[in-house]
Amino acid sequence: MVKLRAGVIGVGHLGQHHARLYASLPDSTLVGVIDPDQGRASVVARKHGAQVFGDLPDFLQQVDLVSIAVPTSGHYSVAKRCLEAGKHVLVEKPIAVRPTEARELVKLAAHHRCVLQVGHSERFNPIMQMMRPHIRKPLLVECYRLGTYTGRGTDVDVVLDLMIHDLDLVLSCDPGPVEDVRATGATVLSSTSDVSNARVRFRSGCVVNLTASRISPKAMRQWHVFQDDGCLSIDFQSRQGVVGRRSVEPGGKLALAAEEIQAGDGEPLKLQLESFLHAIRSDSRPIVSGEEGVAALELAHRVLSAMAVSLPRET
């Protein structure tokens, strides 16, 4: 079987790992990379036996598929050019900055019969894959995604930078239509909000509280889910989970029987790229489709709108 020719646009913090994996996966070969920092691009390309390109049209003539790992503000313009050239696209989350841009990318992908996948990598976290079957009809979900300040991703609000991971995961659990969104946030180190708290209520009755921060002293990525038959906790960093099931002890006393779960050490990004390659080979819908990327982005913008209402105006 002929290997798929892969290229990576943007080889910074995330893009270098896309390049590493395309070079090592059996179904792909890394043809080239492109990055404004020519020195950085040369280091990555040399390491994996690939070519450095300085011109996007020349680059696109040599590849079947691309990973786009440029800053969020550039996702739409770069993805648009790639799709118009008939290339399969995996774009890091969020799919774009604005929902109108995201919807246009979905239409372009359909028109050119290209796979468009969005890099919501937590979908491929082994602990989420193991815990997902236990999430049935949640009543209350608490989501915490806290990171230390790195300076990366600050071209957009923390909602688009971090919280969108959890918004996508929540929507993947199929809670139904959104009924109400309340949110607030604070700007500390960036020109956009660095911390945000949102409360999303779904028509099903499920309520999701989300906290995202990129200025916390310690990183944390956890979920706590409460259902009518028990509860569960997920730690995305340690890849540990606990499933608590309602049980009846002798004498009729109610209790929670806890089962601890430890996921394997599979690399989420590797699983994500394998899924992308499979979708291309099989001409099938990717696990995180462009449409799902749009849905997460639209909900993120409802959070941003709610934040704009809640934050006091300067006088």
mmCIF file of C-alpha atoms in Angstrom:
data_model
loop_
_atom_site.group_PDB
_atom_site.id
_atom_site.type_symbol
_atom_site.label_atom_id
_atom_site.label_comp_id
_atom_site.label_asym_id
_atom_site.label_seq_id
_atom_site.Cartn_x
_atom_site.Cartn_y
_atom_site.Cartn_z
ATOM 1 C CA MET A 1 0.000 0.000 0.000
ATOM 2 C CA VAL A 2 1.350 3.424 -0.982
ATOM 3 C CA LYS A 3 1.895 5.656 2.017
ATOM 4 C CA LEU A 4 -0.059 8.890 2.295
ATOM 5 C CA ARG A 5 2.112 11.972 1.821
ATOM 6 C CA ALA A 6 1.809 14.219 4.873
ATOM 7 C CA GLY A 7 2.851 17.791 5.479
ATOM 8 C CA VAL A 8 2.786 19.941 8.599
ATOM 9 C CA ILE A 9 2.096 23.671 8.568
ATOM 10 C CA GLY A 10 3.528 25.207 11.732
ATOM 11 C CA VAL A 11 6.142 23.174 13.613
ATOM 12 C CA GLY A 12 6.111 24.875 16.981
ATOM 13 C CA HIS A 13 5.050 23.287 20.268
ATOM 14 C CA LEU A 14 2.359 21.028 18.742
ATOM 15 C CA GLY A 15 3.359 20.873 15.103
ATOM 16 C CA GLN A 16 6.717 19.247 15.798
ATOM 17 C CA HIS A 17 4.861 16.283 17.311
ATOM 18 C CA HIS A 18 2.606 15.997 14.266
ATOM 19 C CA ALA A 19 5.772 15.845 12.158
ATOM 20 C CA ARG A 20 7.348 13.218 14.405
ATOM 21 C CA LEU A 21 4.310 10.978 14.216
ATOM 22 C CA TYR A 22 3.705 11.259 10.476
ATOM 23 C CA ALA A 23 7.340 10.257 9.992
ATOM 24 C CA SER A 24 6.914 7.184 12.201
ATOM 25 C CA LEU A 25 3.414 5.902 11.393
ATOM 26 C CA PRO A 26 3.301 2.979 8.927
ATOM 27 C CA ASP A 27 0.536 4.530 6.804
ATOM 28 C CA SER A 28 2.180 7.917 6.188
ATOM 29 C CA THR A 29 5.411 9.556 5.196
ATOM 30 C CA LEU A 30 6.400 13.082 6.185
ATOM 31 C CA VAL A 31 7.134 14.900 2.932
ATOM 32 C CA GLY A 32 7.656 18.409 4.207
ATOM 33 C CA VAL A 33 7.078 21.160 6.717
ATOM 34 C CA ILE A 34 6.474 24.867 6.435
ATOM 35 C CA ASP A 35 6.922 27.491 9.150
ATOM 36 C CA PRO A 36 7.739 31.226 9.271
ATOM 37 C CA ASP A 37 10.740 30.311 11.438
ATOM 38 C CA GLN A 38 12.989 28.751 8.805
ATOM 39 C CA GLY A 39 15.548 27.669 11.384
ATOM 40 C CA ARG A 40 12.957 25.779 13.393
ATOM 41 C CA ALA A 41 11.518 24.232 10.245
ATOM 42 C CA SER A 42 14.986 23.082 9.151
ATOM 43 C CA VAL A 43 15.657 21.382 12.483
ATOM 44 C CA VAL A 44 12.369 19.447 12.373
ATOM 45 C CA ALA A 45 12.704 18.532 8.701
ATOM 46 C CA ARG A 46 16.294 17.362 9.050
ATOM 47 C CA LYS A 47 15.387 15.243 12.061
ATOM 48 C CA HIS A 48 12.715 13.354 10.111
ATOM 49 C CA GLY A 49 14.184 13.318 6.620
ATOM 50 C CA ALA A 50 11.681 15.796 5.218
ATOM 51 C CA GLN A 51 11.897 18.923 3.091
ATOM 52 C CA VAL A 52 11.460 22.538 4.148
ATOM 53 C CA PHE A 53 9.125 24.581 1.969
ATOM 54 C CA GLY A 54 8.954 28.353 1.861
ATOM 55 C CA ASP A 55 5.972 28.611 -0.452
ATOM 56 C CA LEU A 56 2.534 27.158 0.356
ATOM 57 C CA PRO A 57 1.462 26.407 -3.260
ATOM 58 C CA ASP A 58 4.666 24.429 -3.886
ATOM 59 C CA PHE A 59 4.183 22.626 -0.580
ATOM 60 C CA LEU A 60 0.581 21.681 -1.389
ATOM 61 C CA GLN A 61 1.572 20.165 -4.731
ATOM 62 C CA GLN A 62 3.669 17.567 -2.893
ATOM 63 C CA VAL A 63 1.242 16.338 -0.205
ATOM 64 C CA ASP A 64 -2.032 14.437 0.137
ATOM 65 C CA LEU A 65 -2.865 15.733 3.599
ATOM 66 C CA VAL A 66 -1.837 18.422 6.043
ATOM 67 C CA SER A 67 -1.857 19.102 9.743
ATOM 68 C CA ILE A 68 -2.363 22.781 10.543
ATOM 69 C CA ALA A 69 -0.727 23.810 13.810
ATOM 70 C CA VAL A 70 -0.392 27.554 13.329
ATOM 71 C CA PRO A 71 -1.750 30.059 15.898
ATOM 72 C CA THR A 72 -5.545 29.946 16.149
ATOM 73 C CA SER A 73 -5.975 33.272 14.367
ATOM 74 C CA GLY A 74 -4.515 31.657 11.233
ATOM 75 C CA HIS A 75 -6.549 28.436 11.217
ATOM 76 C CA TYR A 76 -9.245 29.628 8.830
ATOM 77 C CA SER A 77 -7.057 31.244 6.174
ATOM 78 C CA VAL A 78 -4.579 28.358 6.027
ATOM 79 C CA ALA A 79 -7.230 25.618 6.102
ATOM 80 C CA LYS A 80 -9.204 27.400 3.382
ATOM 81 C CA ARG A 81 -6.221 27.393 1.012
ATOM 82 C CA CYS A 82 -5.492 23.738 1.724
ATOM 83 C CA LEU A 83 -9.078 22.609 1.152
ATOM 84 C CA GLU A 84 -9.349 24.666 -2.040
ATOM 85 C CA ALA A 85 -6.260 22.777 -3.234
ATOM 86 C CA GLY A 86 -8.081 19.486 -2.578
ATOM 87 C CA LYS A 87 -6.022 18.417 0.438
ATOM 88 C CA HIS A 88 -7.298 16.521 3.468
ATOM 89 C CA VAL A 89 -6.991 18.709 6.559
ATOM 90 C CA LEU A 90 -6.488 18.114 10.255
ATOM 91 C CA VAL A 91 -6.651 21.516 11.918
ATOM 92 C CA GLU A 92 -5.772 21.968 15.560
ATOM 93 C CA LYS A 93 -8.607 23.124 17.799
ATOM 94 C CA PRO A 94 -10.504 25.343 17.554
ATOM 95 C CA ILE A 95 -11.450 24.862 13.930
ATOM 96 C CA ALA A 96 -11.456 28.654 13.467
ATOM 97 C CA VAL A 97 -11.986 31.836 15.454
ATOM 98 C CA ARG A 98 -15.474 32.631 14.129
ATOM 99 C CA PRO A 99 -18.367 30.219 13.522
ATOM 100 C CA THR A 100 -18.992 31.713 10.068
ATOM 101 C CA GLU A 101 -15.419 30.813 9.095
ATOM 102 C CA ALA A 102 -15.802 27.314 10.506
ATOM 103 C CA ARG A 103 -19.019 26.681 8.589
ATOM 104 C CA GLU A 104 -17.324 27.824 5.381
ATOM 105 C CA LEU A 105 -14.509 25.315 5.941
ATOM 106 C CA VAL A 106 -17.054 22.509 6.355
ATOM 107 C CA LYS A 107 -18.713 23.490 3.066
ATOM 108 C CA LEU A 108 -15.348 23.642 1.303
ATOM 109 C CA ALA A 109 -14.391 20.188 2.576
ATOM 110 C CA ALA A 110 -17.667 18.735 1.313
ATOM 111 C CA HIS A 111 -17.346 20.467 -2.059
ATOM 112 C CA HIS A 112 -13.810 19.178 -2.630
ATOM 113 C CA ARG A 113 -14.535 15.757 -1.066
ATOM 114 C CA CYS A 114 -11.813 16.234 1.521
ATOM 115 C CA VAL A 115 -11.643 14.887 5.062
ATOM 116 C CA LEU A 116 -11.752 17.733 7.586
ATOM 117 C CA GLN A 117 -10.872 16.698 11.127
ATOM 118 C CA VAL A 118 -10.498 18.974 14.150
ATOM 119 C CA GLY A 119 -7.769 18.364 16.713
ATOM 120 C CA HIS A 120 -9.813 17.916 19.870
ATOM 121 C CA SER A 121 -7.211 15.539 21.271
ATOM 122 C CA GLU A 122 -8.965 14.755 24.572
ATOM 123 C CA ARG A 123 -11.430 12.627 22.589
ATOM 124 C CA PHE A 124 -8.483 10.285 22.067
ATOM 125 C CA ASN A 125 -7.233 10.337 25.647
ATOM 126 C CA PRO A 126 -7.292 6.652 26.693
ATOM 127 C CA ILE A 127 -8.998 7.433 30.006
ATOM 128 C CA MET A 128 -11.850 9.262 28.247
ATOM 129 C CA GLN A 129 -12.267 6.382 25.834
ATOM 130 C CA MET A 130 -12.542 3.974 28.767
ATOM 131 C CA MET A 131 -14.873 6.171 30.821
ATOM 132 C CA ARG A 132 -17.164 7.345 28.024
ATOM 133 C CA PRO A 133 -19.407 4.208 28.109
ATOM 134 C CA HIS A 134 -20.110 4.922 31.789
ATOM 135 C CA ILE A 135 -21.465 8.407 31.006
ATOM 136 C CA ARG A 136 -25.145 7.790 30.299
ATOM 137 C CA LYS A 137 -27.566 10.522 31.355
ATOM 138 C CA PRO A 138 -25.547 13.019 33.388
ATOM 139 C CA LEU A 139 -27.397 15.382 35.691
ATOM 140 C CA LEU A 140 -24.432 17.517 36.747
ATOM 141 C CA VAL A 141 -20.914 17.721 35.310
ATOM 142 C CA GLU A 142 -18.022 19.661 36.853
ATOM 143 C CA CYS A 143 -15.121 20.356 34.457
ATOM 144 C CA TYR A 144 -11.773 21.817 35.490
ATOM 145 C CA ARG A 145 -9.040 22.629 32.971
ATOM 146 C CA LEU A 146 -6.294 24.637 34.619
ATOM 147 C CA GLY A 147 -2.869 25.329 33.165
ATOM 148 C CA THR A 148 0.173 27.338 34.135
ATOM 149 C CA TYR A 149 1.022 30.430 32.113
ATOM 150 C CA THR A 150 3.180 29.705 29.050
ATOM 151 C CA GLY A 151 2.344 32.608 26.768
ATOM 152 C CA ARG A 152 1.117 30.208 24.083
ATOM 153 C CA GLY A 153 -2.391 30.477 22.680
ATOM 154 C CA THR A 154 -2.936 34.008 23.954
ATOM 155 C CA ASP A 155 -4.015 35.252 20.528
ATOM 156 C CA VAL A 156 -7.464 34.064 21.603
ATOM 157 C CA ASP A 157 -9.518 33.971 24.795
ATOM 158 C CA VAL A 158 -9.056 31.103 27.280
ATOM 159 C CA VAL A 159 -12.486 29.842 26.208
ATOM 160 C CA LEU A 160 -11.190 29.163 22.689
ATOM 161 C CA ASP A 161 -7.758 28.150 23.942
ATOM 162 C CA LEU A 162 -8.666 25.661 26.701
ATOM 163 C CA MET A 163 -12.348 25.473 27.652
ATOM 164 C CA ILE A 164 -13.283 24.393 24.138
ATOM 165 C CA HIS A 165 -11.710 20.981 24.880
ATOM 166 C CA ASP A 166 -14.372 20.364 27.522
ATOM 167 C CA LEU A 167 -17.174 21.932 25.509
ATOM 168 C CA ASP A 168 -16.416 19.448 22.730
ATOM 169 C CA LEU A 169 -16.260 16.527 25.163
ATOM 170 C CA VAL A 170 -19.571 17.526 26.741
ATOM 171 C CA LEU A 171 -21.268 17.744 23.350
ATOM 172 C CA SER A 172 -19.833 14.343 22.404
ATOM 173 C CA CYS A 173 -21.806 12.899 25.336
ATOM 174 C CA ASP A 174 -25.009 13.961 23.518
ATOM 175 C CA PRO A 175 -26.718 16.010 26.261
ATOM 176 C CA GLY A 176 -29.197 17.542 23.811
ATOM 177 C CA PRO A 177 -29.894 21.179 22.882
ATOM 178 C CA VAL A 178 -28.428 24.007 24.967
ATOM 179 C CA GLU A 179 -31.034 25.999 26.863
ATOM 180 C CA ASP A 180 -29.029 28.603 28.770
ATOM 181 C CA VAL A 181 -25.431 29.793 29.180
ATOM 182 C CA ARG A 182 -24.044 31.973 31.972
ATOM 183 C CA ALA A 183 -20.371 32.903 32.235
ATOM 184 C CA THR A 184 -17.810 35.282 33.633
ATOM 185 C CA GLY A 185 -14.075 35.719 33.266
ATOM 186 C CA ALA A 186 -11.019 37.772 34.112
ATOM 187 C CA THR A 187 -8.086 39.213 32.188
ATOM 188 C CA VAL A 188 -4.809 39.087 34.119
ATOM 189 C CA LEU A 189 -1.740 38.597 31.911
ATOM 190 C CA SER A 190 -3.096 38.637 28.357
ATOM 191 C CA SER A 191 -5.118 41.021 26.226
ATOM 192 C CA THR A 192 -7.975 38.495 26.376
ATOM 193 C CA SER A 193 -9.539 36.600 29.286
ATOM 194 C CA ASP A 194 -7.128 34.248 31.060
ATOM 195 C CA VAL A 195 -9.688 32.570 33.301
ATOM 196 C CA SER A 196 -13.349 31.787 32.728
ATOM 197 C CA ASN A 197 -16.187 30.047 34.502
ATOM 198 C CA ALA A 198 -19.308 28.979 32.630
ATOM 199 C CA ARG A 199 -22.571 27.276 33.514
ATOM 200 C CA VAL A 200 -24.342 25.561 30.626
ATOM 201 C CA ARG A 201 -27.849 24.162 31.072
ATOM 202 C CA PHE A 202 -29.239 21.702 28.538
ATOM 203 C CA ARG A 203 -32.896 21.055 27.738
ATOM 204 C CA SER A 204 -32.447 17.521 29.083
ATOM 205 C CA GLY A 205 -31.897 19.018 32.545
ATOM 206 C CA CYS A 206 -28.159 18.380 32.561
ATOM 207 C CA VAL A 207 -26.096 21.245 33.998
ATOM 208 C CA VAL A 208 -22.393 21.600 33.232
ATOM 209 C CA ASN A 209 -20.087 23.881 35.204
ATOM 210 C CA LEU A 210 -16.784 24.608 33.484
ATOM 211 C CA THR A 211 -13.684 26.377 34.765
ATOM 212 C CA ALA A 212 -10.729 27.089 32.497
ATOM 213 C CA SER A 213 -7.559 28.966 33.378
ATOM 214 C CA ARG A 214 -4.145 29.460 31.794
ATOM 215 C CA ILE A 215 -2.685 31.300 34.787
ATOM 216 C CA SER A 216 -3.025 28.718 37.552
ATOM 217 C CA PRO A 217 -0.074 27.774 39.784
ATOM 218 C CA LYS A 218 -0.697 24.084 39.116
ATOM 219 C CA ALA A 219 -2.113 22.210 36.141
ATOM 220 C CA MET A 220 -5.307 20.179 36.517
ATOM 221 C CA ARG A 221 -7.641 18.509 34.015
ATOM 222 C CA GLN A 222 -10.524 16.756 35.733
ATOM 223 C CA TRP A 223 -14.186 15.896 35.341
ATOM 224 C CA HIS A 224 -16.728 14.911 37.985
ATOM 225 C CA VAL A 225 -19.977 13.496 36.629
ATOM 226 C CA PHE A 226 -23.138 12.853 38.657
ATOM 227 C CA GLN A 227 -25.947 10.620 37.370
ATOM 228 C CA ASP A 228 -29.075 9.130 38.902
ATOM 229 C CA ASP A 229 -27.342 5.769 39.340
ATOM 230 C CA GLY A 230 -23.989 6.988 40.646
ATOM 231 C CA CYS A 231 -21.054 9.222 39.855
ATOM 232 C CA LEU A 232 -17.655 9.108 38.240
ATOM 233 C CA SER A 233 -14.412 11.077 38.229
ATOM 234 C CA ILE A 234 -11.897 11.438 35.414
ATOM 235 C CA ASP A 235 -8.335 12.724 35.698
ATOM 236 C CA PHE A 236 -7.085 13.404 32.184
ATOM 237 C CA GLN A 237 -3.503 13.968 33.326
ATOM 238 C CA SER A 238 -2.949 10.835 35.408
ATOM 239 C CA ARG A 239 -5.359 8.881 33.182
ATOM 240 C CA GLN A 240 -7.141 7.547 36.215
ATOM 241 C CA GLY A 241 -10.859 7.249 36.759
ATOM 242 C CA VAL A 242 -13.308 6.178 39.421
ATOM 243 C CA VAL A 243 -16.786 4.832 38.726
ATOM 244 C CA GLY A 244 -19.160 4.931 41.681
ATOM 245 C CA ARG A 245 -22.290 2.827 41.325
ATOM 246 C CA ARG A 246 -25.266 3.059 43.626
ATOM 247 C CA SER A 247 -25.686 -0.128 45.624
ATOM 248 C CA VAL A 248 -27.805 -1.371 48.507
ATOM 249 C CA GLU A 249 -26.010 -2.774 51.522
ATOM 250 C CA PRO A 250 -27.501 -5.279 53.974
ATOM 251 C CA GLY A 251 -30.242 -3.581 55.907
ATOM 252 C CA GLY A 252 -31.248 -1.452 52.952
ATOM 253 C CA LYS A 253 -28.585 1.238 53.364
ATOM 254 C CA LEU A 254 -27.629 2.991 50.127
ATOM 255 C CA ALA A 255 -23.940 3.229 49.243
ATOM 256 C CA LEU A 256 -21.574 3.829 46.330
ATOM 257 C CA ALA A 257 -19.482 0.896 45.170
ATOM 258 C CA ALA A 258 -16.311 2.399 43.693
ATOM 259 C CA GLU A 259 -14.296 0.880 40.851
ATOM 260 C CA GLU A 260 -10.902 2.402 40.066
ATOM 261 C CA ILE A 261 -9.810 2.490 36.438
ATOM 262 C CA GLN A 262 -6.307 3.101 35.092
ATOM 263 C CA ALA A 263 -5.939 3.704 31.371
ATOM 264 C CA GLY A 264 -2.928 2.751 29.307
ATOM 265 C CA ASP A 265 -0.245 5.113 28.110
ATOM 266 C CA GLY A 266 -1.350 5.463 24.483
ATOM 267 C CA GLU A 267 -0.451 8.860 23.014
ATOM 268 C CA PRO A 268 -3.657 10.805 22.220
ATOM 269 C CA LEU A 269 -2.080 12.643 19.300
ATOM 270 C CA LYS A 270 -0.892 9.391 17.744
ATOM 271 C CA LEU A 271 -4.384 7.912 18.077
ATOM 272 C CA GLN A 272 -5.798 11.091 16.568
ATOM 273 C CA LEU A 273 -3.517 10.990 13.526
ATOM 274 C CA GLU A 274 -4.197 7.279 13.021
ATOM 275 C CA SER A 275 -7.918 8.093 13.040
ATOM 276 C CA PHE A 276 -7.352 10.856 10.484
ATOM 277 C CA LEU A 277 -5.400 8.554 8.176
ATOM 278 C CA HIS A 278 -8.087 5.870 8.506
ATOM 279 C CA ALA A 279 -10.831 8.352 7.592
ATOM 280 C CA ILE A 280 -8.892 9.295 4.456
ATOM 281 C CA ARG A 281 -8.238 5.683 3.446
ATOM 282 C CA SER A 282 -11.821 4.568 4.064
ATOM 283 C CA ASP A 283 -13.498 7.775 2.828
ATOM 284 C CA SER A 284 -15.398 7.894 6.119
ATOM 285 C CA ARG A 285 -16.447 10.557 8.586
ATOM 286 C CA PRO A 286 -13.636 11.319 11.054
ATOM 287 C CA ILE A 287 -14.171 10.857 14.785
ATOM 288 C CA VAL A 288 -14.026 14.639 15.299
ATOM 289 C CA SER A 289 -15.603 16.017 12.147
ATOM 290 C CA GLY A 290 -15.691 19.576 10.925
ATOM 291 C CA GLU A 291 -19.360 19.740 11.908
ATOM 292 C CA GLU A 292 -18.476 18.778 15.476
ATOM 293 C CA GLY A 293 -15.748 21.404 15.460
ATOM 294 C CA VAL A 294 -18.367 23.961 14.429
ATOM 295 C CA ALA A 295 -20.718 22.874 17.243
ATOM 296 C CA ALA A 296 -17.994 23.263 19.877
ATOM 297 C CA LEU A 297 -17.024 26.668 18.485
ATOM 298 C CA GLU A 298 -20.624 27.882 18.440
ATOM 299 C CA LEU A 299 -21.068 26.891 22.080
ATOM 300 C CA ALA A 300 -17.763 28.585 22.928
ATOM 301 C CA HIS A 301 -19.092 31.793 21.382
ATOM 302 C CA ARG A 302 -22.239 31.539 23.486
ATOM 303 C CA VAL A 303 -19.936 31.404 26.505
ATOM 304 C CA LEU A 304 -18.016 34.441 25.221
ATOM 305 C CA SER A 305 -21.270 36.343 24.683
ATOM 306 C CA ALA A 306 -22.405 35.502 28.212
ATOM 307 C CA MET A 307 -19.043 36.705 29.551
ATOM 308 C CA ALA A 308 -19.409 40.003 27.698
ATOM 309 C CA VAL A 309 -22.766 40.553 29.396
ATOM 310 C CA SER A 310 -21.516 39.632 32.869
ATOM 311 C CA LEU A 311 -18.268 41.618 32.922
ATOM 312 C CA PRO A 312 -18.562 45.226 34.170
ATOM 313 C CA ARG A 313 -17.893 47.905 31.604
ATOM 314 C CA GLU A 314 -15.137 50.464 32.110
ATOM 315 C CA THR A 315 -16.324 53.991 32.807
#
